[in-house]
PDB file of C-alpha atoms in Angstrom:
ATOM      1  CA  MET C1093       0.344   0.285   0.012  1.00  0.00           C
ATOM      2  CA  SER C1094       0.952   3.599  -0.821  1.00  0.00           C
ATOM      3  CA  SER C1095       2.051   5.625   2.644  1.00  0.00           C
ATOM      4  CA  GLU C1096       2.169   9.418   0.494  1.00  0.00           C
ATOM      5  CA  PRO C1097       0.725  11.757   2.769  1.00  0.00           C
ATOM      6  CA  ARG C1098      -3.020  12.566   2.144  1.00  0.00           C
ATOM      7  CA  ASP C1099      -4.490  15.820   2.578  1.00  0.00           C
ATOM      8  CA  THR C1100      -7.064  15.277   5.448  1.00  0.00           C
ATOM      9  CA  ARG C1101      -9.428  18.001   4.300  1.00  0.00           C
ATOM     10  CA  PRO C1102     -12.651  17.009   3.777  1.00  0.00           C
ATOM     11  CA  LEU C1103     -13.354  17.226   0.151  1.00  0.00           C
ATOM     12  CA  GLY C1104     -16.482  19.406   0.338  1.00  0.00           C
ATOM     13  CA  ALA C1105     -18.258  22.696   0.819  1.00  0.00           C
ATOM     14  CA  GLY C1106     -17.051  23.013   4.466  1.00  0.00           C
ATOM     15  CA  ILE C1107     -14.440  21.747   7.237  1.00  0.00           C
ATOM     16  CA  GLY C1108     -15.359  19.191   9.100  1.00  0.00           C
ATOM     17  CA  ALA C1109     -18.310  18.156   7.363  1.00  0.00           C
ATOM     18  CA  SER C1110     -19.560  15.463   5.077  1.00  0.00           C
ATOM     19  CA  ALA C1111     -18.030  16.196   1.404  1.00  0.00           C
ATOM     20  CA  ALA C1112     -20.681  17.623  -0.428  1.00  0.00           C
ATOM     21  CA  LEU C1113     -18.763  19.472  -3.454  1.00  0.00           C
ATOM     22  CA  GLY C1114     -15.077  19.894  -3.364  1.00  0.00           C
ATOM     23  CA  ALA C1115     -15.565  23.373  -3.551  1.00  0.00           C
ATOM     24  CA  ASP C1116     -12.516  25.210  -3.514  1.00  0.00           C
ATOM     25  CA  THR C1117     -13.661  27.896  -1.368  1.00  0.00           C
ATOM     26  CA  VAL C1118     -14.464  27.047   2.205  1.00  0.00           C
ATOM     27  CA  ARG C1119     -18.183  27.051   3.027  1.00  0.00           C
ATOM     28  CA  GLU C1120     -20.536  25.819   5.637  1.00  0.00           C
ATOM     29  CA  PRO C1121     -23.119  23.521   3.845  1.00  0.00           C
ATOM     30  CA  SER C1122     -26.843  22.799   4.856  1.00  0.00           C
ATOM     31  CA  PRO C1123     -26.913  21.115   8.191  1.00  0.00           C
ATOM     32  CA  VAL C1124     -29.770  18.872   6.206  1.00  0.00           C
ATOM     33  CA  ALA C1125     -28.761  15.564   5.479  1.00  0.00           C
ATOM     34  CA  ASP C1126     -28.410  14.953   2.253  1.00  0.00           C
ATOM     35  CA  THR C1127     -31.559  13.645  -0.100  1.00  0.00           C
ATOM     36  CA  VAL C1128     -29.770  10.311  -0.963  1.00  0.00           C
ATOM     37  CA  SER C1129     -27.347   8.727   1.917  1.00  0.00           C
ATOM     38  CA  LEU C1130     -28.849   6.024   4.078  1.00  0.00           C
ATOM     39  CA  PRO C1131     -25.702   5.294   6.703  1.00  0.00           C
ATOM     40  CA  GLY C1132     -27.370   3.684   9.684  1.00  0.00           C
ATOM     41  CA  ALA C1133     -24.773   5.102  11.594  1.00  0.00           C
ATOM     42  CA  ARG C1134     -25.910   8.603  11.323  1.00  0.00           C
ATOM     43  CA  PRO C1135     -27.067  10.609  14.238  1.00  0.00           C
ATOM     44  CA  GLN C1136     -30.463  11.532  14.290  1.00  0.00           C
ATOM     45  CA  ARG C1137     -31.335  14.986  13.667  1.00  0.00           C
ATOM     46  CA  PRO C1138     -34.267  17.303  14.430  1.00  0.00           C
ATOM     47  CA  ALA C1139     -36.986  15.894  12.430  1.00  0.00           C
ATOM     48  CA  PRO C1140     -38.233  18.516   9.626  1.00  0.00           C
ATOM     49  CA  PRO C1141     -41.643  20.040   9.422  1.00  0.00           C
ATOM     50  CA  GLY C1142     -44.500  17.594   8.280  1.00  0.00           C
ATOM     51  CA  THR C1143     -42.367  14.308   8.709  1.00  0.00           C
ATOM     52  CA  LEU C1144     -43.566  11.128  10.651  1.00  0.00           C
ATOM     53  CA  SER C1145     -42.694  10.992  14.336  1.00  0.00           C
ATOM     54  CA  ALA C1146     -41.442   8.083  16.214  1.00  0.00           C
ATOM     55  CA  GLY C1147     -43.779   5.164  16.956  1.00  0.00           C
ATOM     56  CA  ALA C1148     -45.743   5.999  13.898  1.00  0.00           C
ATOM     57  CA  GLN C1149     -47.061   3.167  11.563  1.00  0.00           C
ATOM     58  CA  LEU C1150     -46.399   3.150   7.825  1.00  0.00           C
ATOM     59  CA  GLY C1151     -47.716   0.331   6.623  1.00  0.00           C
ATOM     60  CA  ARG C1152     -46.570  -2.411   8.622  1.00  0.00           C
ATOM     61  CA  TYR C1153     -43.373  -0.658   9.717  1.00  0.00           C
ATOM     62  CA  VAL C1154     -42.913   1.247  12.978  1.00  0.00           C
ATOM     63  CA  ILE C1155     -40.977   4.207  12.459  1.00  0.00           C
ATOM     64  CA  GLN C1156     -38.030   5.027  14.569  1.00  0.00           C
ATOM     65  CA  SER C1157     -36.189   8.059  14.244  1.00  0.00           C
ATOM     66  CA  THR C1158     -35.694  10.539  11.550  1.00  0.00           C
ATOM     67  CA  LEU C1159     -32.057   9.997   9.668  1.00  0.00           C
ATOM     68  CA  GLY C1160     -32.440  13.647   7.327  1.00  0.00           C
ATOM     69  CA  ALA C1161     -34.306  14.774   4.895  1.00  0.00           C
ATOM     70  CA  GLY C1162     -33.944  16.485   1.655  1.00  0.00           C
ATOM     71  CA  GLY C1163     -34.911  17.654  -2.226  1.00  0.00           C
ATOM     72  CA  MET C1164     -36.347  14.129  -3.051  1.00  0.00           C
ATOM     73  CA  GLY C1165     -37.734  12.974   0.046  1.00  0.00           C
ATOM     74  CA  VAL C1166     -37.571  12.223   4.221  1.00  0.00           C
ATOM     75  CA  VAL C1167     -35.303   8.824   5.504  1.00  0.00           C
ATOM     76  CA  TYR C1168     -36.441   7.092   8.348  1.00  0.00           C
ATOM     77  CA  ALA C1169     -35.161   4.267  10.657  1.00  0.00           C
ATOM     78  CA  ALA C1170     -37.906   1.886  10.714  1.00  0.00           C
ATOM     79  CA  HIS C1171     -38.732  -1.634  12.527  1.00  0.00           C
ATOM     80  CA  ASP C1172     -39.978  -4.470  10.512  1.00  0.00           C
ATOM     81  CA  PRO C1173     -41.698  -6.432  13.073  1.00  0.00           C
ATOM     82  CA  GLU C1174     -42.873  -9.135  10.837  1.00  0.00           C
ATOM     83  CA  LEU C1175     -39.450  -9.975   9.711  1.00  0.00           C
ATOM     84  CA  ASP C1176     -38.246  -8.439  13.146  1.00  0.00           C
ATOM     85  CA  ARG C1177     -35.224  -6.401  11.376  1.00  0.00           C
ATOM     86  CA  ALA C1178     -34.267  -2.680  11.436  1.00  0.00           C
ATOM     87  CA  ILE C1179     -34.802  -1.284   7.770  1.00  0.00           C
ATOM     88  CA  ALA C1180     -34.486   2.134   6.122  1.00  0.00           C
ATOM     89  CA  ILE C1181     -37.806   4.044   4.708  1.00  0.00           C
ATOM     90  CA  LYS C1182     -37.354   6.725   2.546  1.00  0.00           C
ATOM     91  CA  VAL C1183     -40.693   8.321   1.601  1.00  0.00           C
ATOM     92  CA  LEU C1184     -40.290  10.056  -2.054  1.00  0.00           C
ATOM     93  CA  ARG C1185     -41.606  13.339  -2.881  1.00  0.00           C
ATOM     94  CA  GLY C1186     -42.652  14.143  -6.442  1.00  0.00           C
ATOM     95  CA  ALA C1187     -41.082  16.902  -8.172  1.00  0.00           C
ATOM     96  CA  GLU C1188     -43.139  19.859  -8.809  1.00  0.00           C
ATOM     97  CA  GLY C1189     -44.314  19.914 -12.028  1.00  0.00           C
ATOM     98  CA  ALA C1190     -42.890  16.674 -13.248  1.00  0.00           C
ATOM     99  CA  ALA C1191     -44.004  14.044 -10.911  1.00  0.00           C
ATOM    100  CA  GLY C1192     -47.149  15.405  -9.057  1.00  0.00           C
ATOM    101  CA  GLY C1193     -50.740  14.126  -9.145  1.00  0.00           C
ATOM    102  CA  THR C1194     -51.502  10.542 -10.402  1.00  0.00           C
ATOM    103  CA  ALA C1195     -49.500   9.828 -12.892  1.00  0.00           C
ATOM    104  CA  GLY C1196     -46.540  11.208 -11.305  1.00  0.00           C
ATOM    105  CA  ARG C1197     -47.088   9.154  -8.596  1.00  0.00           C
ATOM    106  CA  THR C1198     -47.605   6.012 -10.540  1.00  0.00           C
ATOM    107  CA  ARG C1199     -43.979   6.537 -12.379  1.00  0.00           C
ATOM    108  CA  LEU C1200     -42.581   6.923  -9.068  1.00  0.00           C
ATOM    109  CA  LEU C1201     -44.028   3.482  -7.810  1.00  0.00           C
ATOM    110  CA  ARG C1202     -43.358   1.965 -10.852  1.00  0.00           C
ATOM    111  CA  GLU C1203     -39.196   3.182 -11.029  1.00  0.00           C
ATOM    112  CA  ALA C1204     -39.548   2.114  -7.403  1.00  0.00           C
ATOM    113  CA  GLN C1205     -40.390  -1.536  -8.112  1.00  0.00           C
ATOM    114  CA  ALA C1206     -38.009  -1.620 -11.211  1.00  0.00           C
ATOM    115  CA  MET C1207     -35.433  -0.593  -8.292  1.00  0.00           C
ATOM    116  CA  ALA C1208     -36.548  -3.481  -5.907  1.00  0.00           C
ATOM    117  CA  ARG C1209     -35.914  -6.192  -8.726  1.00  0.00           C
ATOM    118  CA  LEU C1210     -32.247  -5.048  -9.085  1.00  0.00           C
ATOM    119  CA  ARG C1211     -30.231  -7.386  -6.381  1.00  0.00           C
ATOM    120  CA  HIS C1212     -26.147  -6.807  -6.402  1.00  0.00           C
ATOM    121  CA  PRO C1213     -23.629  -6.737  -3.522  1.00  0.00           C
ATOM    122  CA  ASN C1214     -22.525  -3.458  -4.427  1.00  0.00           C
ATOM    123  CA  VAL C1215     -26.249  -1.494  -4.408  1.00  0.00           C
ATOM    124  CA  VAL C1216     -28.393  -1.234  -1.370  1.00  0.00           C
ATOM    125  CA  ALA C1217     -30.981  -3.726  -1.579  1.00  0.00           C
ATOM    126  CA  VAL C1218     -34.814  -2.369  -1.468  1.00  0.00           C
ATOM    127  CA  HIS C1219     -37.269  -4.750   0.179  1.00  0.00           C
ATOM    128  CA  ASP C1220     -40.426  -3.337  -0.224  1.00  0.00           C
ATOM    129  CA  VAL C1221     -42.230  -0.328  -2.373  1.00  0.00           C
ATOM    130  CA  GLY C1222     -45.588   0.964  -1.070  1.00  0.00           C
ATOM    131  CA  THR C1223     -47.706   4.213  -0.973  1.00  0.00           C
ATOM    132  CA  PHE C1224     -48.413   6.508   2.017  1.00  0.00           C
ATOM    133  CA  GLY C1225     -51.317   9.159   1.500  1.00  0.00           C
ATOM    134  CA  ASP C1226     -50.455  10.521  -2.011  1.00  0.00           C
ATOM    135  CA  GLU C1227     -46.488  10.030  -1.214  1.00  0.00           C
ATOM    136  CA  VAL C1228     -44.765   6.383  -2.241  1.00  0.00           C
ATOM    137  CA  PHE C1229     -42.097   4.937  -0.068  1.00  0.00           C
ATOM    138  CA  VAL C1230     -39.064   2.569  -0.481  1.00  0.00           C
ATOM    139  CA  ALA C1231     -38.265   0.098   2.548  1.00  0.00           C
ATOM    140  CA  MET C1232     -34.955  -0.710   1.893  1.00  0.00           C
ATOM    141  CA  GLU C1233     -31.689  -1.813   4.192  1.00  0.00           C
ATOM    142  CA  LEU C1234     -30.289  -0.422   6.654  1.00  0.00           C
ATOM    143  CA  VAL C1235     -26.462  -0.031   6.585  1.00  0.00           C
ATOM    144  CA  ASP C1236     -24.433  -0.018   9.303  1.00  0.00           C
ATOM    145  CA  GLY C1237     -21.707   2.242   8.250  1.00  0.00           C
ATOM    146  CA  ALA C1238     -21.256   6.065   6.874  1.00  0.00           C
ATOM    147  CA  ALA C1239     -20.956   7.909   3.508  1.00  0.00           C
ATOM    148  CA  LEU C1240     -18.300   7.338   1.795  1.00  0.00           C
ATOM    149  CA  SER C1241     -17.617  11.532   1.747  1.00  0.00           C
ATOM    150  CA  SER C1242     -16.849  10.551   5.369  1.00  0.00           C
ATOM    151  CA  TRP C1243     -14.915   7.379   4.931  1.00  0.00           C
ATOM    152  CA  LEU C1244     -12.733  10.166   2.759  1.00  0.00           C
ATOM    153  CA  GLU C1245     -12.369  12.331   5.421  1.00  0.00           C
ATOM    154  CA  ALA C1246      -9.821  10.022   6.972  1.00  0.00           C
ATOM    155  CA  GLY C1247      -7.543   9.939   4.615  1.00  0.00           C
ATOM    156  CA  HIS C1248      -6.375   6.484   2.358  1.00  0.00           C
ATOM    157  CA  PRO C1249      -3.684   5.684  -0.144  1.00  0.00           C
ATOM    158  CA  TRP C1250      -5.080   6.703  -3.577  1.00  0.00           C
ATOM    159  CA  ARG C1251      -4.834   2.358  -4.138  1.00  0.00           C
ATOM    160  CA  GLU C1252      -7.899   2.414  -1.239  1.00  0.00           C
ATOM    161  CA  VAL C1253      -9.728   4.779  -2.694  1.00  0.00           C
ATOM    162  CA  LEU C1254      -9.333   3.012  -6.025  1.00  0.00           C
ATOM    163  CA  ALA C1255     -10.625  -0.206  -4.663  1.00  0.00           C
ATOM    164  CA  VAL C1256     -13.939   1.517  -3.093  1.00  0.00           C
ATOM    165  CA  PHE C1257     -14.932   3.275  -6.285  1.00  0.00           C
ATOM    166  CA  ILE C1258     -14.322   0.108  -8.646  1.00  0.00           C
ATOM    167  CA  ALA C1259     -16.730  -1.812  -6.171  1.00  0.00           C
ATOM    168  CA  ALA C1260     -19.133   1.207  -6.261  1.00  0.00           C
ATOM    169  CA  GLY C1261     -18.430   0.909  -9.764  1.00  0.00           C
ATOM    170  CA  ARG C1262     -19.384  -2.721 -10.211  1.00  0.00           C
ATOM    171  CA  GLY C1263     -22.743  -1.222  -8.643  1.00  0.00           C
ATOM    172  CA  LEU C1264     -23.237   1.152 -10.945  1.00  0.00           C
ATOM    173  CA  ASP C1265     -22.542  -0.896 -13.816  1.00  0.00           C
ATOM    174  CA  ALA C1266     -25.163  -3.928 -12.577  1.00  0.00           C
ATOM    175  CA  ALA C1267     -27.895  -1.029 -12.627  1.00  0.00           C
ATOM    176  CA  HIS C1268     -27.317   0.165 -16.013  1.00  0.00           C
ATOM    177  CA  ARG C1269     -27.548  -3.288 -17.453  1.00  0.00           C
ATOM    178  CA  ALA C1270     -30.925  -3.351 -15.377  1.00  0.00           C
ATOM    179  CA  GLY C1271     -32.127  -0.117 -17.443  1.00  0.00           C
ATOM    180  CA  LEU C1272     -31.724   1.779 -14.344  1.00  0.00           C
ATOM    181  CA  VAL C1273     -29.696   5.353 -14.210  1.00  0.00           C
ATOM    182  CA  HIS C1274     -28.295   6.781 -11.262  1.00  0.00           C
ATOM    183  CA  ARG C1275     -28.321  10.715 -12.253  1.00  0.00           C
ATOM    184  CA  ASP C1276     -26.579  11.597  -8.755  1.00  0.00           C
ATOM    185  CA  PHE C1277     -23.961   9.769  -8.236  1.00  0.00           C
ATOM    186  CA  LYS C1278     -21.159  11.182  -5.829  1.00  0.00           C
ATOM    187  CA  PRO C1279     -19.475  10.134  -2.450  1.00  0.00           C
ATOM    188  CA  GLN C1280     -22.861  10.786  -0.456  1.00  0.00           C
ATOM    189  CA  ASN C1281     -24.645   8.216  -2.171  1.00  0.00           C
ATOM    190  CA  VAL C1282     -22.045   5.499  -1.643  1.00  0.00           C
ATOM    191  CA  LEU C1283     -21.811   4.060   1.318  1.00  0.00           C
ATOM    192  CA  VAL C1284     -18.949   1.857   2.999  1.00  0.00           C
ATOM    193  CA  GLY C1285     -20.007  -0.239   5.802  1.00  0.00           C
ATOM    194  CA  ARG C1286     -18.246  -1.022   9.067  1.00  0.00           C
ATOM    195  CA  GLU C1287     -17.293  -4.566   7.591  1.00  0.00           C
ATOM    196  CA  GLY C1288     -15.837  -2.737   4.221  1.00  0.00           C
ATOM    197  CA  ARG C1289     -19.041  -3.127   2.243  1.00  0.00           C
ATOM    198  CA  VAL C1290     -19.273  -0.933  -0.595  1.00  0.00           C
ATOM    199  CA  LEU C1291     -22.711  -0.125  -1.745  1.00  0.00           C
ATOM    200  CA  VAL C1292     -24.287   2.293  -4.387  1.00  0.00           C
ATOM    201  CA  ALA C1293     -27.565   3.950  -2.615  1.00  0.00           C
ATOM    202  CA  ASP C1294     -30.913   5.078  -4.007  1.00  0.00           C
ATOM    203  CA  PHE C1295     -29.675   4.011  -7.803  1.00  0.00           C
ATOM    204  CA  GLY C1296     -32.597   5.052 -10.096  1.00  0.00           C
ATOM    205  CA  LEU C1297     -35.066   6.372  -7.883  1.00  0.00           C
ATOM    206  CA  ALA C1298     -34.570   9.680  -9.604  1.00  0.00           C
ATOM    207  CA  ARG C1299     -35.464   8.469 -12.639  1.00  0.00           C
ATOM    208  CA  GLN C1300     -39.617  10.229 -13.412  1.00  0.00           C
ATOM    209  CA  LEU C1301     -37.203  13.754 -13.221  1.00  0.00           C
ATOM    210  CA  ASP C1302     -35.155  12.439 -16.393  1.00  0.00           C
ATOM    211  CA  ALA C1303     -36.567  14.229 -19.557  1.00  0.00           C
ATOM    212  CA  PRO C1304     -35.401  16.884 -21.752  1.00  0.00           C
ATOM    213  CA  LEU C1305     -36.593  20.509 -20.306  1.00  0.00           C
ATOM    214  CA  ALA C1306     -38.594  22.814 -22.486  1.00  0.00           C
ATOM    215  CA  ASP C1307     -36.584  25.512 -21.711  1.00  0.00           C
ATOM    216  CA  PRO C1308     -33.232  24.482 -20.261  1.00  0.00           C
ATOM    217  CA  PRO C1309     -31.916  26.662 -17.135  1.00  0.00           C
ATOM    218  CA  THR C1310     -29.326  29.227 -18.272  1.00  0.00           C
ATOM    219  CA  PRO C1311     -26.713  29.642 -15.795  1.00  0.00           C
ATOM    220  CA  THR C1312     -25.768  32.928 -14.843  1.00  0.00           C
ATOM    221  CA  PRO C1313     -22.234  34.077 -13.194  1.00  0.00           C
ATOM    222  CA  SER C1314     -23.586  34.757  -9.966  1.00  0.00           C
ATOM    223  CA  SER C1315     -25.322  31.426  -9.468  1.00  0.00           C
ATOM    224  CA  GLY C1316     -23.522  30.326  -5.801  1.00  0.00           C
ATOM    225  CA  VAL C1317     -25.447  27.184  -6.033  1.00  0.00           C
ATOM    226  CA  LEU C1318     -21.636  25.278  -5.788  1.00  0.00           C
ATOM    227  CA  SER C1319     -22.206  25.849  -1.996  1.00  0.00           C
ATOM    228  CA  SER C1320     -25.069  23.591  -1.362  1.00  0.00           C
ATOM    229  CA  PRO C1321     -24.086  19.515  -0.843  1.00  0.00           C
ATOM    230  CA  LEU C1322     -27.872  19.155  -1.933  1.00  0.00           C
ATOM    231  CA  THR C1323     -29.397  17.582  -4.966  1.00  0.00           C
ATOM    232  CA  ARG C1324     -31.159  20.368  -7.191  1.00  0.00           C
ATOM    233  CA  ILE C1325     -34.237  19.021  -8.554  1.00  0.00           C
ATOM    234  CA  GLY C1326     -36.635  20.806 -10.756  1.00  0.00           C
ATOM    235  CA  ASP C1327     -34.600  23.297 -13.148  1.00  0.00           C
ATOM    236  CA  VAL C1328     -31.679  20.858 -13.028  1.00  0.00           C
ATOM    237  CA  LEU C1329     -31.113  17.027 -12.118  1.00  0.00           C
ATOM    238  CA  GLY C1330     -28.195  16.444  -9.981  1.00  0.00           C
ATOM    239  CA  THR C1331     -25.579  17.804  -7.561  1.00  0.00           C
ATOM    240  CA  PRO C1332     -23.687  20.563  -9.780  1.00  0.00           C
ATOM    241  CA  ALA C1333     -19.906  19.948  -8.838  1.00  0.00           C
ATOM    242  CA  TYR C1334     -20.504  15.805 -10.669  1.00  0.00           C
ATOM    243  CA  MET C1335     -22.948  16.758 -13.370  1.00  0.00           C
ATOM    244  CA  SER C1336     -22.192  15.569 -17.040  1.00  0.00           C
ATOM    245  CA  PRO C1337     -22.564  18.134 -19.725  1.00  0.00           C
ATOM    246  CA  GLU C1338     -25.761  17.137 -20.902  1.00  0.00           C
ATOM    247  CA  GLN C1339     -27.228  17.829 -17.199  1.00  0.00           C
ATOM    248  CA  HIS C1340     -26.028  21.015 -17.173  1.00  0.00           C
ATOM    249  CA  GLY C1341     -27.752  21.792 -20.498  1.00  0.00           C
ATOM    250  CA  GLY C1342     -30.788  20.391 -19.373  1.00  0.00           C
ATOM    251  CA  ARG C1343     -30.887  17.452 -21.306  1.00  0.00           C
ATOM    252  CA  ALA C1344     -31.634  13.738 -20.863  1.00  0.00           C
ATOM    253  CA  ALA C1345     -29.088  11.816 -18.616  1.00  0.00           C
ATOM    254  CA  ASP C1346     -27.845   8.511 -19.490  1.00  0.00           C
ATOM    255  CA  GLU C1347     -25.714   5.692 -18.134  1.00  0.00           C
ATOM    256  CA  ARG C1348     -22.101   7.890 -19.778  1.00  0.00           C
ATOM    257  CA  SER C1349     -23.890  10.813 -17.505  1.00  0.00           C
ATOM    258  CA  ASP C1350     -23.248   8.477 -14.737  1.00  0.00           C
ATOM    259  CA  GLN C1351     -20.042   7.866 -15.632  1.00  0.00           C
ATOM    260  CA  PHE C1352     -19.261  11.322 -15.594  1.00  0.00           C
ATOM    261  CA  ALA C1353     -20.461  11.360 -12.284  1.00  0.00           C
ATOM    262  CA  PHE C1354     -18.158   8.906 -11.090  1.00  0.00           C
ATOM    263  CA  CYS C1355     -15.208  10.252 -12.622  1.00  0.00           C
ATOM    264  CA  ALA C1356     -15.377  13.431 -11.125  1.00  0.00           C
ATOM    265  CA  SER C1357     -15.982  12.186  -7.700  1.00  0.00           C
ATOM    266  CA  LEU C1358     -13.001   9.974  -8.278  1.00  0.00           C
ATOM    267  CA  TRP C1359     -10.710  12.429  -9.276  1.00  0.00           C
ATOM    268  CA  GLU C1360     -12.010  14.459  -6.629  1.00  0.00           C
ATOM    269  CA  SER C1361     -11.301  12.076  -4.057  1.00  0.00           C
ATOM    270  CA  LEU C1362      -7.884  11.313  -5.791  1.00  0.00           C
ATOM    271  CA  TYR C1363      -6.982  14.716  -6.353  1.00  0.00           C
ATOM    272  CA  GLY C1364      -8.598  17.083  -3.412  1.00  0.00           C
ATOM    273  CA  GLU C1365     -10.183  19.309  -5.862  1.00  0.00           C
ATOM    274  CA  ARG C1366     -12.817  18.796  -8.621  1.00  0.00           C
ATOM    275  CA  PRO C1367     -11.713  18.185 -11.875  1.00  0.00           C
ATOM    276  CA  TYR C1368     -13.258  21.256 -13.516  1.00  0.00           C
ATOM    277  CA  PRO C1369     -13.180  24.513 -11.890  1.00  0.00           C
ATOM    278  CA  GLY C1370     -15.760  27.148 -11.195  1.00  0.00           C
ATOM    279  CA  GLU C1371     -17.378  28.414  -8.069  1.00  0.00           C
ATOM    280  CA  THR C1372     -20.708  29.277  -9.145  1.00  0.00           C
ATOM    281  CA  LEU C1373     -22.963  27.094 -11.617  1.00  0.00           C
ATOM    282  CA  GLY C1374     -22.614  29.563 -14.793  1.00  0.00           C
ATOM    283  CA  GLU C1375     -19.018  28.817 -14.294  1.00  0.00           C
ATOM    284  CA  LEU C1376     -18.737  25.484 -13.919  1.00  0.00           C
ATOM    285  CA  SER C1377     -21.158  24.792 -16.654  1.00  0.00           C
ATOM    286  CA  ALA C1378     -18.890  26.475 -19.088  1.00  0.00           C
ATOM    287  CA  ALA C1379     -15.862  25.498 -17.977  1.00  0.00           C
ATOM    288  CA  VAL C1380     -17.218  21.676 -18.631  1.00  0.00           C
ATOM    289  CA  ALA C1381     -18.736  22.512 -21.828  1.00  0.00           C
ATOM    290  CA  ALA C1382     -15.340  24.041 -23.105  1.00  0.00           C
ATOM    291  CA  GLY C1383     -13.802  20.594 -21.654  1.00  0.00           C
ATOM    292  CA  HIS C1384     -11.233  22.930 -19.314  1.00  0.00           C
ATOM    293  CA  LEU C1385     -10.101  19.865 -17.181  1.00  0.00           C
ATOM    294  CA  ARG C1386      -7.998  20.648 -14.653  1.00  0.00           C
ATOM    295  CA  ALA C1387      -4.498  19.084 -14.659  1.00  0.00           C
ATOM    296  CA  PRO C1388      -4.280  16.341 -11.651  1.00  0.00           C
ATOM    297  CA  ARG C1389      -1.800  16.936  -9.158  1.00  0.00           C
ATOM    298  CA  ARG C1390       1.170  15.358  -8.873  1.00  0.00           C
ATOM    299  CA  GLU C1391       2.236  15.980  -5.417  1.00  0.00           C
ATOM    300  CA  ARG C1392      -0.901  13.363  -4.702  1.00  0.00           C
ATOM    301  CA  GLY C1393       1.383  10.245  -6.012  1.00  0.00           C
ATOM    302  CA  VAL C1394      -1.468   9.116  -8.115  1.00  0.00           C
ATOM    303  CA  PRO C1395      -0.209   7.230 -11.423  1.00  0.00           C
ATOM    304  CA  PRO C1396      -0.619   8.928 -14.700  1.00  0.00           C
ATOM    305  CA  TRP C1397      -2.287   6.218 -16.038  1.00  0.00           C
ATOM    306  CA  VAL C1398      -5.274   6.758 -13.594  1.00  0.00           C
ATOM    307  CA  ALA C1399      -5.488  10.332 -14.572  1.00  0.00           C
ATOM    308  CA  ARG C1400      -5.856   9.556 -18.424  1.00  0.00           C
ATOM    309  CA  VAL C1401      -8.520   7.317 -17.685  1.00  0.00           C
ATOM    310  CA  LEU C1402     -10.701   9.904 -15.618  1.00  0.00           C
ATOM    311  CA  ALA C1403     -10.279  12.464 -18.204  1.00  0.00           C
ATOM    312  CA  ARG C1404     -12.207   9.803 -20.773  1.00  0.00           C
ATOM    313  CA  GLY C1405     -14.634   9.336 -18.743  1.00  0.00           C
ATOM    314  CA  LEU C1406     -14.762  13.390 -18.126  1.00  0.00           C
ATOM    315  CA  ALA C1407     -14.602  14.113 -21.873  1.00  0.00           C
ATOM    316  CA  THR C1408     -17.773  16.832 -22.751  1.00  0.00           C
ATOM    317  CA  ASN C1409     -18.523  14.564 -25.764  1.00  0.00           C
ATOM    318  CA  PRO C1410     -20.424  11.706 -24.157  1.00  0.00           C
ATOM    319  CA  SER C1411     -19.862   9.193 -26.763  1.00  0.00           C
TER     320      SER C1411
END
């Protein structure tokens, strides 16, 4: 194993917090949990307004605590009395204008059911899918571990980082083969279990938002969204620092978009900075569109062949 020194600064938007965007400027991220990471060891947070309280019933499941909330839903720790096991439940929110009403609810349910059919050791297992009022919920395994973003904060040799990402990549590949696209791959959406398992979380649950926008958003130089660790929905789907050129342009995302996000996440994790410069959405979008990829930092000791592979995955042209 390599013993080169590693910058243990969180590869995120602020010091002492989970990696969110790898921003060059230090900004405190939102205290609200990211929308799609489900680490079982995450401490309980104050329940957001409108969430279920401990002891509430959701189908046969008994809510125990709120793990986090974000743009796409609320995540709970719960108990399944039938099978006597701890689970995580995510109550999904339909995107306003895209997944609202009966049609949107039906599509959410259909895509969640498709996710439940996927079984792979590197993808968080979905146990059950159902409805709660006008919303869809997904019951999945509760992982005893932490988000990859937190794991990275401790500092690891590049070979260890690469091994974890290769495991996550196997999960991505399995889902792609099943016709599912993540659309928001990032270190927060990968879990590292205490026993060493690596799992991609919430794969495919953003599919209902994948439609070309009638009027793609026009980034402005002052769009300061890069300080937010949360998934953006509505005008742009994804987390800006990891979004592919087609996502920045409001176009449909496919498995190549996931590959871009995978490479962006790995580049950030290996080199301690994002592959494309920019402190605002406008600056980042322009850099990605122009292909202004940063030079890899040589002092990190990562072999040149790794950078060459990542540069291919980070190409502006999806093909």
